[in-house]
mmCIF file with all atom_site columns, C-alpha atoms in Angstrom:
data_model
loop_
_atom_site.group_PDB
_atom_site.id
_atom_site.type_symbol
_atom_site.label_atom_id
_atom_site.label_alt_id
_atom_site.label_comp_id
_atom_site.label_asym_id
_atom_site.label_entity_id
_atom_site.label_seq_id
_atom_site.pdbx_PDB_ins_code
_atom_site.Cartn_x
_atom_site.Cartn_y
_atom_site.Cartn_z
_atom_site.occupancy
_atom_site.B_iso_or_equiv
_atom_site.pdbx_formal_charge
_atom_site.auth_seq_id
_atom_site.auth_comp_id
_atom_site.auth_asym_id
_atom_site.auth_atom_id
_atom_site.pdbx_PDB_model_num
ATOM 1   C CA . ALA J 1 1   ? 154.018 63.192 159.307 1.00 69.00 ? 1   ALA J CA 1
ATOM 2   C CA . GLN J 1 2   ? 151.185 61.164 160.746 1.00 81.00 ? 2   GLN J CA 1
ATOM 3   C CA . SER J 1 3   ? 148.967 59.697 158.062 1.00 90.00 ? 3   SER J CA 1
ATOM 4   C CA . VAL J 1 4   ? 145.931 57.506 157.437 1.00 94.00 ? 4   VAL J CA 1
ATOM 5   C CA . SER J 1 5   ? 145.680 54.957 154.664 1.00 95.00 ? 5   SER J CA 1
ATOM 6   C CA . GLN J 1 6   ? 142.723 53.182 153.128 1.00 95.00 ? 6   GLN J CA 1
ATOM 7   C CA . HIS J 1 7   ? 142.900 50.470 150.496 1.00 87.00 ? 7   HIS J CA 1
ATOM 8   C CA . ASN J 1 8   ? 140.523 49.065 147.883 1.00 77.00 ? 8   ASN J CA 1
ATOM 9   C CA . HIS J 1 9   ? 139.298 52.471 146.904 1.00 86.00 ? 9   HIS J CA 1
ATOM 10  C CA . HIS J 1 10  ? 136.421 51.110 144.834 1.00 93.00 ? 10  HIS J CA 1
ATOM 11  C CA . VAL J 1 11  ? 134.226 48.399 146.291 1.00 96.00 ? 11  VAL J CA 1
ATOM 12  C CA . ILE J 1 12  ? 131.217 46.927 144.518 1.00 96.00 ? 12  ILE J CA 1
ATOM 13  C CA . LEU J 1 13  ? 128.989 44.443 146.287 1.00 96.00 ? 13  LEU J CA 1
ATOM 14  C CA . SER J 1 14  ? 125.440 43.129 146.289 1.00 97.00 ? 14  SER J CA 1
ATOM 15  C CA . GLU J 1 15  ? 122.777 43.857 148.844 1.00 96.00 ? 15  GLU J CA 1
ATOM 16  C CA . ALA J 1 16  ? 122.987 41.650 151.943 1.00 96.00 ? 16  ALA J CA 1
ATOM 17  C CA . ALA J 1 17  ? 126.716 41.100 151.452 1.00 97.00 ? 17  ALA J CA 1
ATOM 18  C CA . SER J 1 18  ? 129.076 41.922 154.296 1.00 97.00 ? 18  SER J CA 1
ATOM 19  C CA . LEU J 1 19  ? 131.333 44.940 154.076 1.00 97.00 ? 19  LEU J CA 1
ATOM 20  C CA . GLU J 1 20  ? 134.720 45.529 155.630 1.00 96.00 ? 20  GLU J CA 1
ATOM 21  C CA . LEU J 1 21  ? 136.844 48.578 154.879 1.00 97.00 ? 21  LEU J CA 1
ATOM 22  C CA . GLY J 1 22  ? 140.396 48.749 156.106 1.00 97.00 ? 22  GLY J CA 1
ATOM 23  C CA . CYS J 1 23  ? 142.006 51.746 157.765 1.00 97.00 ? 23  CYS J CA 1
ATOM 24  C CA . ASN J 1 24  ? 145.556 52.054 159.083 1.00 96.00 ? 24  ASN J CA 1
ATOM 25  C CA . TYR J 1 25  ? 147.250 54.979 160.767 1.00 94.00 ? 25  TYR J CA 1
ATOM 26  C CA . SER J 1 26  ? 150.922 55.718 161.200 1.00 89.00 ? 26  SER J CA 1
ATOM 27  C CA . TYR J 1 27  ? 151.326 57.023 164.738 1.00 79.00 ? 27  TYR J CA 1
ATOM 28  C CA . GLY J 1 28  ? 152.335 55.155 167.859 1.00 73.00 ? 28  GLY J CA 1
ATOM 29  C CA . GLY J 1 29  ? 150.885 57.592 170.367 1.00 80.00 ? 29  GLY J CA 1
ATOM 30  C CA . THR J 1 30  ? 147.389 58.572 171.419 1.00 84.00 ? 30  THR J CA 1
ATOM 31  C CA . VAL J 1 31  ? 144.927 58.804 168.561 1.00 88.00 ? 31  VAL J CA 1
ATOM 32  C CA . ASN J 1 32  ? 141.278 59.617 168.106 1.00 92.00 ? 32  ASN J CA 1
ATOM 33  C CA . LEU J 1 33  ? 139.758 57.732 165.189 1.00 95.00 ? 33  LEU J CA 1
ATOM 34  C CA . PHE J 1 34  ? 136.727 58.464 163.048 1.00 96.00 ? 34  PHE J CA 1
ATOM 35  C CA . TRP J 1 35  ? 134.771 57.103 160.137 1.00 97.00 ? 35  TRP J CA 1
ATOM 36  C CA . TYR J 1 36  ? 132.835 59.603 158.066 1.00 97.00 ? 36  TYR J CA 1
ATOM 37  C CA . VAL J 1 37  ? 130.410 58.844 155.236 1.00 96.00 ? 37  VAL J CA 1
ATOM 38  C CA . GLN J 1 38  ? 129.475 61.012 152.289 1.00 93.00 ? 38  GLN J CA 1
ATOM 39  C CA . TYR J 1 39  ? 126.273 59.988 150.506 1.00 93.00 ? 39  TYR J CA 1
ATOM 40  C CA . PRO J 1 40  ? 125.859 61.200 146.908 1.00 89.00 ? 40  PRO J CA 1
ATOM 41  C CA . GLY J 1 41  ? 125.246 64.944 146.896 1.00 85.00 ? 41  GLY J CA 1
ATOM 42  C CA . GLN J 1 42  ? 125.502 65.268 150.659 1.00 88.00 ? 42  GLN J CA 1
ATOM 43  C CA . HIS J 1 43  ? 128.108 66.430 153.134 1.00 88.00 ? 43  HIS J CA 1
ATOM 44  C CA . LEU J 1 44  ? 130.463 64.398 155.287 1.00 92.00 ? 44  LEU J CA 1
ATOM 45  C CA . GLN J 1 45  ? 128.586 62.812 158.173 1.00 94.00 ? 45  GLN J CA 1
ATOM 46  C CA . LEU J 1 46  ? 130.032 61.120 161.228 1.00 94.00 ? 46  LEU J CA 1
ATOM 47  C CA . LEU J 1 47  ? 129.417 57.358 161.287 1.00 96.00 ? 47  LEU J CA 1
ATOM 48  C CA . LEU J 1 48  ? 131.298 56.525 164.454 1.00 96.00 ? 48  LEU J CA 1
ATOM 49  C CA . LYS J 1 49  ? 134.322 57.474 166.529 1.00 95.00 ? 49  LYS J CA 1
ATOM 50  C CA . TYR J 1 50  ? 136.804 55.996 168.958 1.00 94.00 ? 50  TYR J CA 1
ATOM 51  C CA . PHE J 1 51  ? 138.556 57.950 171.689 1.00 92.00 ? 51  PHE J CA 1
ATOM 52  C CA . SER J 1 52  ? 139.190 55.361 174.398 1.00 91.00 ? 52  SER J CA 1
ATOM 53  C CA . GLY J 1 53  ? 137.575 52.407 176.188 1.00 93.00 ? 53  GLY J CA 1
ATOM 54  C CA . ASP J 1 54  ? 135.898 49.487 174.426 1.00 95.00 ? 54  ASP J CA 1
ATOM 55  C CA . PRO J 1 55  ? 137.809 48.986 171.166 1.00 95.00 ? 55  PRO J CA 1
ATOM 56  C CA . LEU J 1 56  ? 134.651 47.777 169.418 1.00 97.00 ? 56  LEU J CA 1
ATOM 57  C CA . VAL J 1 57  ? 132.633 50.845 168.549 1.00 97.00 ? 57  VAL J CA 1
ATOM 58  C CA . LYS J 1 58  ? 129.074 50.824 167.263 1.00 96.00 ? 58  LYS J CA 1
ATOM 59  C CA . GLY J 1 59  ? 127.849 53.652 165.071 1.00 95.00 ? 59  GLY J CA 1
ATOM 60  C CA . ILE J 1 60  ? 124.779 54.639 163.149 1.00 93.00 ? 60  ILE J CA 1
ATOM 61  C CA . LYS J 1 61  ? 123.025 52.553 160.474 1.00 94.00 ? 61  LYS J CA 1
ATOM 62  C CA . GLY J 1 62  ? 124.404 49.228 161.742 1.00 96.00 ? 62  GLY J CA 1
ATOM 63  C CA . PHE J 1 63  ? 128.078 50.075 161.242 1.00 97.00 ? 63  PHE J CA 1
ATOM 64  C CA . GLU J 1 64  ? 130.795 49.129 163.689 1.00 97.00 ? 64  GLU J CA 1
ATOM 65  C CA . ALA J 1 65  ? 134.550 49.496 163.831 1.00 98.00 ? 65  ALA J CA 1
ATOM 66  C CA . GLU J 1 66  ? 137.279 47.816 165.815 1.00 97.00 ? 66  GLU J CA 1
ATOM 67  C CA . PHE J 1 67  ? 140.382 49.556 167.096 1.00 95.00 ? 67  PHE J CA 1
ATOM 68  C CA . ILE J 1 68  ? 143.358 47.195 167.143 1.00 95.00 ? 68  ILE J CA 1
ATOM 69  C CA . LYS J 1 69  ? 146.283 49.073 168.605 1.00 91.00 ? 69  LYS J CA 1
ATOM 70  C CA . SER J 1 70  ? 148.873 46.413 167.779 1.00 92.00 ? 70  SER J CA 1
ATOM 71  C CA . LYS J 1 71  ? 147.928 46.603 164.116 1.00 93.00 ? 71  LYS J CA 1
ATOM 72  C CA . PHE J 1 72  ? 147.445 50.391 163.991 1.00 94.00 ? 72  PHE J CA 1
ATOM 73  C CA . SER J 1 73  ? 144.057 49.644 162.467 1.00 96.00 ? 73  SER J CA 1
ATOM 74  C CA . PHE J 1 74  ? 140.464 50.830 162.728 1.00 97.00 ? 74  PHE J CA 1
ATOM 75  C CA . ASN J 1 75  ? 138.485 48.773 160.245 1.00 97.00 ? 75  ASN J CA 1
ATOM 76  C CA . LEU J 1 76  ? 134.847 49.473 159.482 1.00 98.00 ? 76  LEU J CA 1
ATOM 77  C CA . ARG J 1 77  ? 132.315 46.655 159.158 1.00 97.00 ? 77  ARG J CA 1
ATOM 78  C CA . LYS J 1 78  ? 128.676 46.082 158.374 1.00 98.00 ? 78  LYS J CA 1
ATOM 79  C CA . PRO J 1 79  ? 127.309 42.531 158.298 1.00 97.00 ? 79  PRO J CA 1
ATOM 80  C CA . SER J 1 80  ? 124.628 43.126 155.660 1.00 97.00 ? 80  SER J CA 1
ATOM 81  C CA . VAL J 1 81  ? 124.653 46.168 153.375 1.00 97.00 ? 81  VAL J CA 1
ATOM 82  C CA . GLN J 1 82  ? 121.714 47.848 151.715 1.00 97.00 ? 82  GLN J CA 1
ATOM 83  C CA . TRP J 1 83  ? 121.489 49.811 148.477 1.00 96.00 ? 83  TRP J CA 1
ATOM 84  C CA . SER J 1 84  ? 121.279 52.986 150.584 1.00 96.00 ? 84  SER J CA 1
ATOM 85  C CA . ASP J 1 85  ? 124.811 52.337 151.880 1.00 97.00 ? 85  ASP J CA 1
ATOM 86  C CA . THR J 1 86  ? 126.176 53.411 148.500 1.00 97.00 ? 86  THR J CA 1
ATOM 87  C CA . ALA J 1 87  ? 128.510 56.241 149.458 1.00 97.00 ? 87  ALA J CA 1
ATOM 88  C CA . GLU J 1 88  ? 132.104 57.262 149.962 1.00 96.00 ? 88  GLU J CA 1
ATOM 89  C CA . TYR J 1 89  ? 133.606 56.286 153.318 1.00 97.00 ? 89  TYR J CA 1
ATOM 90  C CA . PHE J 1 90  ? 136.502 58.162 154.895 1.00 97.00 ? 90  PHE J CA 1
ATOM 91  C CA . CYS J 1 91  ? 138.672 57.100 157.789 1.00 97.00 ? 91  CYS J CA 1
ATOM 92  C CA . ALA J 1 92  ? 140.261 59.963 159.705 1.00 96.00 ? 92  ALA J CA 1
ATOM 93  C CA . SER J 1 93  ? 142.347 60.535 162.778 1.00 94.00 ? 93  SER J CA 1
ATOM 94  C CA . THR J 1 94  ? 143.585 63.228 165.060 1.00 91.00 ? 94  THR J CA 1
ATOM 95  C CA . PHE J 1 95  ? 146.902 62.660 166.737 1.00 85.00 ? 95  PHE J CA 1
ATOM 96  C CA . TYR J 1 96  ? 147.926 63.649 170.233 1.00 76.00 ? 96  TYR J CA 1
ATOM 97  C CA . GLY J 1 97  ? 148.672 67.340 170.559 1.00 72.00 ? 97  GLY J CA 1
ATOM 98  C CA . ASN J 1 98  ? 146.664 68.689 167.669 1.00 79.00 ? 98  ASN J CA 1
ATOM 99  C CA . ASN J 1 99  ? 143.119 68.908 166.346 1.00 85.00 ? 99  ASN J CA 1
ATOM 100 C CA . ARG J 1 100 ? 143.772 68.540 162.651 1.00 91.00 ? 100 ARG J CA 1
ATOM 101 C CA . LEU J 1 101 ? 142.054 65.584 161.062 1.00 94.00 ? 101 LEU J CA 1
ATOM 102 C CA . ALA J 1 102 ? 144.205 63.455 158.773 1.00 94.00 ? 102 ALA J CA 1
ATOM 103 C CA . PHE J 1 103 ? 142.045 61.677 156.219 1.00 95.00 ? 103 PHE J CA 1
ATOM 104 C CA . GLY J 1 104 ? 142.482 58.538 154.227 1.00 95.00 ? 104 GLY J CA 1
ATOM 105 C CA . LYS J 1 105 ? 141.785 58.682 150.517 1.00 94.00 ? 105 LYS J CA 1
ATOM 106 C CA . GLY J 1 106 ? 138.313 57.210 150.917 1.00 95.00 ? 106 GLY J CA 1
ATOM 107 C CA . ASN J 1 107 ? 136.508 54.100 149.746 1.00 96.00 ? 107 ASN J CA 1
ATOM 108 C CA . GLN J 1 108 ? 133.850 54.456 147.075 1.00 96.00 ? 108 GLN J CA 1
ATOM 109 C CA . VAL J 1 109 ? 131.291 51.762 147.897 1.00 97.00 ? 109 VAL J CA 1
ATOM 110 C CA . VAL J 1 110 ? 128.576 50.824 145.428 1.00 97.00 ? 110 VAL J CA 1
ATOM 111 C CA . VAL J 1 111 ? 125.849 48.434 146.544 1.00 97.00 ? 111 VAL J CA 1
ATOM 112 C CA . ILE J 1 112 ? 123.949 46.755 143.730 1.00 96.00 ? 112 ILE J CA 1
ATOM 113 C CA . PRO J 1 113 ? 120.295 45.969 144.472 1.00 90.00 ? 113 PRO J CA 1
ATOM 114 C CA . GLU T 2 1   ? 119.610 68.766 164.141 1.00 75.00 ? 1   GLU T CA 1
ATOM 115 C CA . PRO T 2 2   ? 121.915 71.797 163.781 1.00 80.00 ? 2   PRO T CA 1
ATOM 116 C CA . GLU T 2 3   ? 124.221 71.746 160.775 1.00 91.00 ? 3   GLU T CA 1
ATOM 117 C CA . VAL T 2 4   ? 127.192 73.621 159.410 1.00 95.00 ? 4   VAL T CA 1
ATOM 118 C CA . THR T 2 5   ? 126.224 75.625 156.337 1.00 96.00 ? 5   THR T CA 1
ATOM 119 C CA . GLN T 2 6   ? 128.419 77.022 153.589 1.00 97.00 ? 6   GLN T CA 1
ATOM 120 C CA . THR T 2 7   ? 127.938 79.547 150.816 1.00 95.00 ? 7   THR T CA 1
ATOM 121 C CA . PRO T 2 8   ? 128.206 79.609 147.914 1.00 96.00 ? 8   PRO T CA 1
ATOM 122 C CA . SER T 2 9   ? 127.912 75.982 146.851 1.00 95.00 ? 9   SER T CA 1
ATOM 123 C CA . HIS T 2 10  ? 129.854 76.751 143.669 1.00 97.00 ? 10  HIS T CA 1
ATOM 124 C CA . GLN T 2 11  ? 132.259 79.581 142.930 1.00 97.00 ? 11  GLN T CA 1
ATOM 125 C CA . VAL T 2 12  ? 133.954 80.208 139.616 1.00 97.00 ? 12  VAL T CA 1
ATOM 126 C CA . THR T 2 13  ? 136.685 82.838 139.487 1.00 97.00 ? 13  THR T CA 1
ATOM 127 C CA . GLN T 2 14  ? 139.502 84.047 137.300 1.00 97.00 ? 14  GLN T CA 1
ATOM 128 C CA . MET T 2 15  ? 143.105 83.412 138.264 1.00 97.00 ? 15  MET T CA 1
ATOM 129 C CA . GLY T 2 16  ? 144.449 86.254 140.371 1.00 97.00 ? 16  GLY T CA 1
ATOM 130 C CA . GLN T 2 17  ? 141.060 87.244 141.779 1.00 97.00 ? 17  GLN T CA 1
ATOM 131 C CA . GLU T 2 18  ? 140.187 87.244 145.442 1.00 97.00 ? 18  GLU T CA 1
ATOM 132 C CA . VAL T 2 19  ? 137.515 84.909 146.752 1.00 98.00 ? 19  VAL T CA 1
ATOM 133 C CA . ILE T 2 20  ? 135.778 84.673 150.102 1.00 97.00 ? 20  ILE T CA 1
ATOM 134 C CA . LEU T 2 21  ? 134.169 81.436 151.145 1.00 98.00 ? 21  LEU T CA 1
ATOM 135 C CA . ARG T 2 22  ? 131.614 81.641 153.905 1.00 97.00 ? 22  ARG T CA 1
ATOM 136 C CA . CYS T 2 23  ? 130.610 79.252 156.635 1.00 97.00 ? 23  CYS T CA 1
ATOM 137 C CA . VAL T 2 24  ? 128.114 79.344 159.471 1.00 97.00 ? 24  VAL T CA 1
ATOM 138 C CA . PRO T 2 25  ? 129.280 76.888 162.143 1.00 96.00 ? 25  PRO T CA 1
ATOM 139 C CA . ILE T 2 26  ? 126.949 75.191 164.608 1.00 94.00 ? 26  ILE T CA 1
ATOM 140 C CA . SER T 2 27  ? 125.939 77.888 167.062 1.00 91.00 ? 27  SER T CA 1
ATOM 141 C CA . ASN T 2 28  ? 127.400 76.604 170.338 1.00 90.00 ? 28  ASN T CA 1
ATOM 142 C CA . HIS T 2 29  ? 130.639 75.369 168.790 1.00 93.00 ? 29  HIS T CA 1
ATOM 143 C CA . LEU T 2 30  ? 133.920 77.040 169.689 1.00 92.00 ? 30  LEU T CA 1
ATOM 144 C CA . TYR T 2 31  ? 136.413 75.475 167.278 1.00 94.00 ? 31  TYR T CA 1
ATOM 145 C CA . PHE T 2 32  ? 136.337 76.093 163.548 1.00 96.00 ? 32  PHE T CA 1
ATOM 146 C CA . TYR T 2 33  ? 138.243 74.508 160.698 1.00 97.00 ? 33  TYR T CA 1
ATOM 147 C CA . TRP T 2 34  ? 138.823 74.653 156.964 1.00 98.00 ? 34  TRP T CA 1
ATOM 148 C CA . TYR T 2 35  ? 139.779 71.669 154.835 1.00 98.00 ? 35  TYR T CA 1
ATOM 149 C CA . ARG T 2 36  ? 140.040 71.218 151.110 1.00 97.00 ? 36  ARG T CA 1
ATOM 150 C CA . GLN T 2 37  ? 139.885 68.309 148.696 1.00 94.00 ? 37  GLN T CA 1
ATOM 151 C CA . ILE T 2 38  ? 141.477 68.576 145.287 1.00 95.00 ? 38  ILE T CA 1
ATOM 152 C CA . LEU T 2 39  ? 139.778 66.244 142.824 1.00 91.00 ? 39  LEU T CA 1
ATOM 153 C CA . GLY T 2 40  ? 141.069 62.707 143.246 1.00 87.00 ? 40  GLY T CA 1
ATOM 154 C CA . GLN T 2 41  ? 143.118 63.511 146.332 1.00 91.00 ? 41  GLN T CA 1
ATOM 155 C CA . LYS T 2 42  ? 142.712 63.267 150.079 1.00 92.00 ? 42  LYS T CA 1
ATOM 156 C CA . VAL T 2 43  ? 140.834 65.776 152.185 1.00 94.00 ? 43  VAL T CA 1
ATOM 157 C CA . GLU T 2 44  ? 143.575 68.067 153.548 1.00 96.00 ? 44  GLU T CA 1
ATOM 158 C CA . PHE T 2 45  ? 143.600 70.206 156.670 1.00 96.00 ? 45  PHE T CA 1
ATOM 159 C CA . LEU T 2 46  ? 144.145 73.934 156.119 1.00 97.00 ? 46  LEU T CA 1
ATOM 160 C CA . VAL T 2 47  ? 143.583 75.758 159.393 1.00 97.00 ? 47  VAL T CA 1
ATOM 161 C CA . SER T 2 48  ? 141.893 75.661 162.776 1.00 95.00 ? 48  SER T CA 1
ATOM 162 C CA . PHE T 2 49  ? 140.581 78.657 164.676 1.00 95.00 ? 49  PHE T CA 1
ATOM 163 C CA . TYR T 2 50  ? 139.721 79.098 168.330 1.00 93.00 ? 50  TYR T CA 1
ATOM 164 C CA . ASN T 2 51  ? 139.134 82.086 170.573 1.00 90.00 ? 51  ASN T CA 1
ATOM 165 C CA . ASN T 2 52  ? 139.439 84.503 167.648 1.00 90.00 ? 52  ASN T CA 1
ATOM 166 C CA . GLU T 2 53  ? 142.815 83.342 166.505 1.00 93.00 ? 53  GLU T CA 1
ATOM 167 C CA . ILE T 2 54  ? 144.446 80.665 164.411 1.00 95.00 ? 54  ILE T CA 1
ATOM 168 C CA . SER T 2 55  ? 145.355 77.718 166.622 1.00 93.00 ? 55  SER T CA 1
ATOM 169 C CA . GLU T 2 56  ? 146.981 75.593 163.963 1.00 93.00 ? 56  GLU T CA 1
ATOM 170 C CA . LYS T 2 57  ? 147.700 75.774 160.245 1.00 94.00 ? 57  LYS T CA 1
ATOM 171 C CA . SER T 2 58  ? 149.168 73.498 157.631 1.00 94.00 ? 58  SER T CA 1
ATOM 172 C CA . GLU T 2 59  ? 151.945 74.178 155.178 1.00 93.00 ? 59  GLU T CA 1
ATOM 173 C CA . ILE T 2 60  ? 149.274 74.745 152.532 1.00 94.00 ? 60  ILE T CA 1
ATOM 174 C CA . PHE T 2 61  ? 147.902 77.730 154.435 1.00 96.00 ? 61  PHE T CA 1
ATOM 175 C CA . ASP T 2 62  ? 150.377 80.342 153.211 1.00 93.00 ? 62  ASP T CA 1
ATOM 176 C CA . ASP T 2 63  ? 150.134 84.135 153.048 1.00 94.00 ? 63  ASP T CA 1
ATOM 177 C CA . GLN T 2 64  ? 147.524 83.918 150.287 1.00 95.00 ? 64  GLN T CA 1
ATOM 178 C CA . PHE T 2 65  ? 145.031 82.512 152.764 1.00 97.00 ? 65  PHE T CA 1
ATOM 179 C CA . SER T 2 66  ? 143.369 84.171 155.709 1.00 97.00 ? 66  SER T CA 1
ATOM 180 C CA . VAL T 2 67  ? 140.469 83.385 158.014 1.00 97.00 ? 67  VAL T CA 1
ATOM 181 C CA . GLU T 2 68  ? 138.172 85.612 159.949 1.00 95.00 ? 68  GLU T CA 1
ATOM 182 C CA . ARG T 2 69  ? 135.196 85.476 162.239 1.00 92.00 ? 69  ARG T CA 1
ATOM 183 C CA . PRO T 2 70  ? 133.673 88.840 161.352 1.00 86.00 ? 70  PRO T CA 1
ATOM 184 C CA . ASP T 2 71  ? 130.656 88.478 163.614 1.00 87.00 ? 71  ASP T CA 1
ATOM 185 C CA . GLY T 2 72  ? 129.149 86.002 166.037 1.00 78.00 ? 72  GLY T CA 1
ATOM 186 C CA . SER T 2 73  ? 127.990 83.557 163.399 1.00 87.00 ? 73  SER T CA 1
ATOM 187 C CA . ASN T 2 74  ? 130.144 83.591 160.254 1.00 93.00 ? 74  ASN T CA 1
ATOM 188 C CA . PHE T 2 75  ? 133.571 82.090 159.650 1.00 96.00 ? 75  PHE T CA 1
ATOM 189 C CA . THR T 2 76  ? 135.266 82.992 156.383 1.00 97.00 ? 76  THR T CA 1
ATOM 190 C CA . LEU T 2 77  ? 138.188 81.800 154.311 1.00 98.00 ? 77  LEU T CA 1
ATOM 191 C CA . LYS T 2 78  ? 139.768 84.343 151.975 1.00 97.00 ? 78  LYS T CA 1
ATOM 192 C CA . ILE T 2 79  ? 142.121 83.527 149.152 1.00 97.00 ? 79  ILE T CA 1
ATOM 193 C CA . ARG T 2 80  ? 143.783 86.753 148.058 1.00 96.00 ? 80  ARG T CA 1
ATOM 194 C CA . SER T 2 81  ? 145.035 85.920 144.588 1.00 94.00 ? 81  SER T CA 1
ATOM 195 C CA . THR T 2 82  ? 143.698 82.606 143.364 1.00 96.00 ? 82  THR T CA 1
ATOM 196 C CA . LYS T 2 83  ? 145.826 80.181 141.386 1.00 96.00 ? 83  LYS T CA 1
ATOM 197 C CA . LEU T 2 84  ? 144.727 77.335 139.157 1.00 97.00 ? 84  LEU T CA 1
ATOM 198 C CA . GLU T 2 85  ? 145.859 74.840 141.800 1.00 96.00 ? 85  GLU T CA 1
ATOM 199 C CA . ASP T 2 86  ? 143.457 76.344 144.333 1.00 97.00 ? 86  ASP T CA 1
ATOM 200 C CA . SER T 2 87  ? 140.595 74.667 142.463 1.00 98.00 ? 87  SER T CA 1
ATOM 201 C CA . ALA T 2 88  ? 139.127 72.243 144.986 1.00 97.00 ? 88  ALA T CA 1
ATOM 202 C CA . MET T 2 89  ? 136.187 71.514 147.239 1.00 96.00 ? 89  MET T CA 1
ATOM 203 C CA . TYR T 2 90  ? 136.536 73.543 150.428 1.00 97.00 ? 90  TYR T CA 1
ATOM 204 C CA . PHE T 2 91  ? 134.930 72.191 153.589 1.00 97.00 ? 91  PHE T CA 1
ATOM 205 C CA . CYS T 2 92  ? 134.228 74.077 156.761 1.00 97.00 ? 92  CYS T CA 1
ATOM 206 C CA . ALA T 2 93  ? 133.870 72.178 160.047 1.00 97.00 ? 93  ALA T CA 1
ATOM 207 C CA . SER T 2 94  ? 133.159 73.047 163.643 1.00 96.00 ? 94  SER T CA 1
ATOM 208 C CA . SER T 2 95  ? 133.374 71.316 167.005 1.00 94.00 ? 95  SER T CA 1
ATOM 209 C CA . GLU T 2 96  ? 132.134 72.049 170.485 1.00 91.00 ? 96  GLU T CA 1
ATOM 210 C CA . GLU T 2 97  ? 135.293 70.857 172.136 1.00 85.00 ? 97  GLU T CA 1
ATOM 211 C CA . ALA T 2 98  ? 138.546 69.900 170.407 1.00 76.00 ? 98  ALA T CA 1
ATOM 212 C CA . ASP T 2 99  ? 137.128 66.540 169.418 1.00 82.00 ? 99  ASP T CA 1
ATOM 213 C CA . THR T 2 100 ? 134.364 65.568 167.018 1.00 91.00 ? 100 THR T CA 1
ATOM 214 C CA . GLN T 2 101 ? 134.210 67.809 163.966 1.00 95.00 ? 101 GLN T CA 1
ATOM 215 C CA . TYR T 2 102 ? 131.000 68.351 162.006 1.00 95.00 ? 102 TYR T CA 1
ATOM 216 C CA . PHE T 2 103 ? 131.295 69.269 158.363 1.00 96.00 ? 103 PHE T CA 1
ATOM 217 C CA . GLY T 2 104 ? 129.430 71.557 156.033 1.00 96.00 ? 104 GLY T CA 1
ATOM 218 C CA . PRO T 2 105 ? 128.409 70.605 152.485 1.00 94.00 ? 105 PRO T CA 1
ATOM 219 C CA . GLY T 2 106 ? 131.409 72.288 150.896 1.00 96.00 ? 106 GLY T CA 1
ATOM 220 C CA . THR T 2 107 ? 132.061 75.000 148.333 1.00 97.00 ? 107 THR T CA 1
ATOM 221 C CA . ARG T 2 108 ? 133.360 73.891 144.960 1.00 96.00 ? 108 ARG T CA 1
ATOM 222 C CA . LEU T 2 109 ? 135.898 76.493 143.820 1.00 98.00 ? 109 LEU T CA 1
ATOM 223 C CA . THR T 2 110 ? 136.915 76.537 140.175 1.00 98.00 ? 110 THR T CA 1
ATOM 224 C CA . VAL T 2 111 ? 139.765 78.841 139.143 1.00 97.00 ? 111 VAL T CA 1
ATOM 225 C CA . LEU T 2 112 ? 139.998 79.540 135.418 1.00 96.00 ? 112 LEU T CA 1
#
């Protein structure tokens, strides 16, 4: 079955540090890719998405992600994190022919002031 | 900004009891979904619903589960006879087209 994987499940970094979270998917066909964020006590919110076109996608709060088809990857980046970026980040994908989202296990990111 | 809402936020039930989890999707959305997340595991797809019928379901969504859109606003998930392993966070989502899904805050179900 198609799947999404995320590594480094717990990330701790200081404010102003750069963040990169890896995401890989296991399907060679058409994919739609998403990053969701869940702040403490809140629901899953969409950060950004990729359907087609420019592989570098910009989302909310200064986040961006790059789709690299040859690497089956959709890594999330932010050049300079803030304490308010402390949250859990989920990569997800739908695969051609169905609407079900397949999620990665998530990255728990803690930003130390 | 419109949001998906879910009730209750927490539900505690005895094994073997029936539970109904409720969701109010975003009003102009046409596609509805249920997912669940068992503690420490991935968020898993359960079922999608469109045009008053199930459009897709996972292997988890067996005969113990059912979904319904009883009126123009609510979307419910029923578990007929709960098991201990049904304890999880249940998320409802909706989408306008079959693309970007917007999630509710979840219902934490605890089966004792």
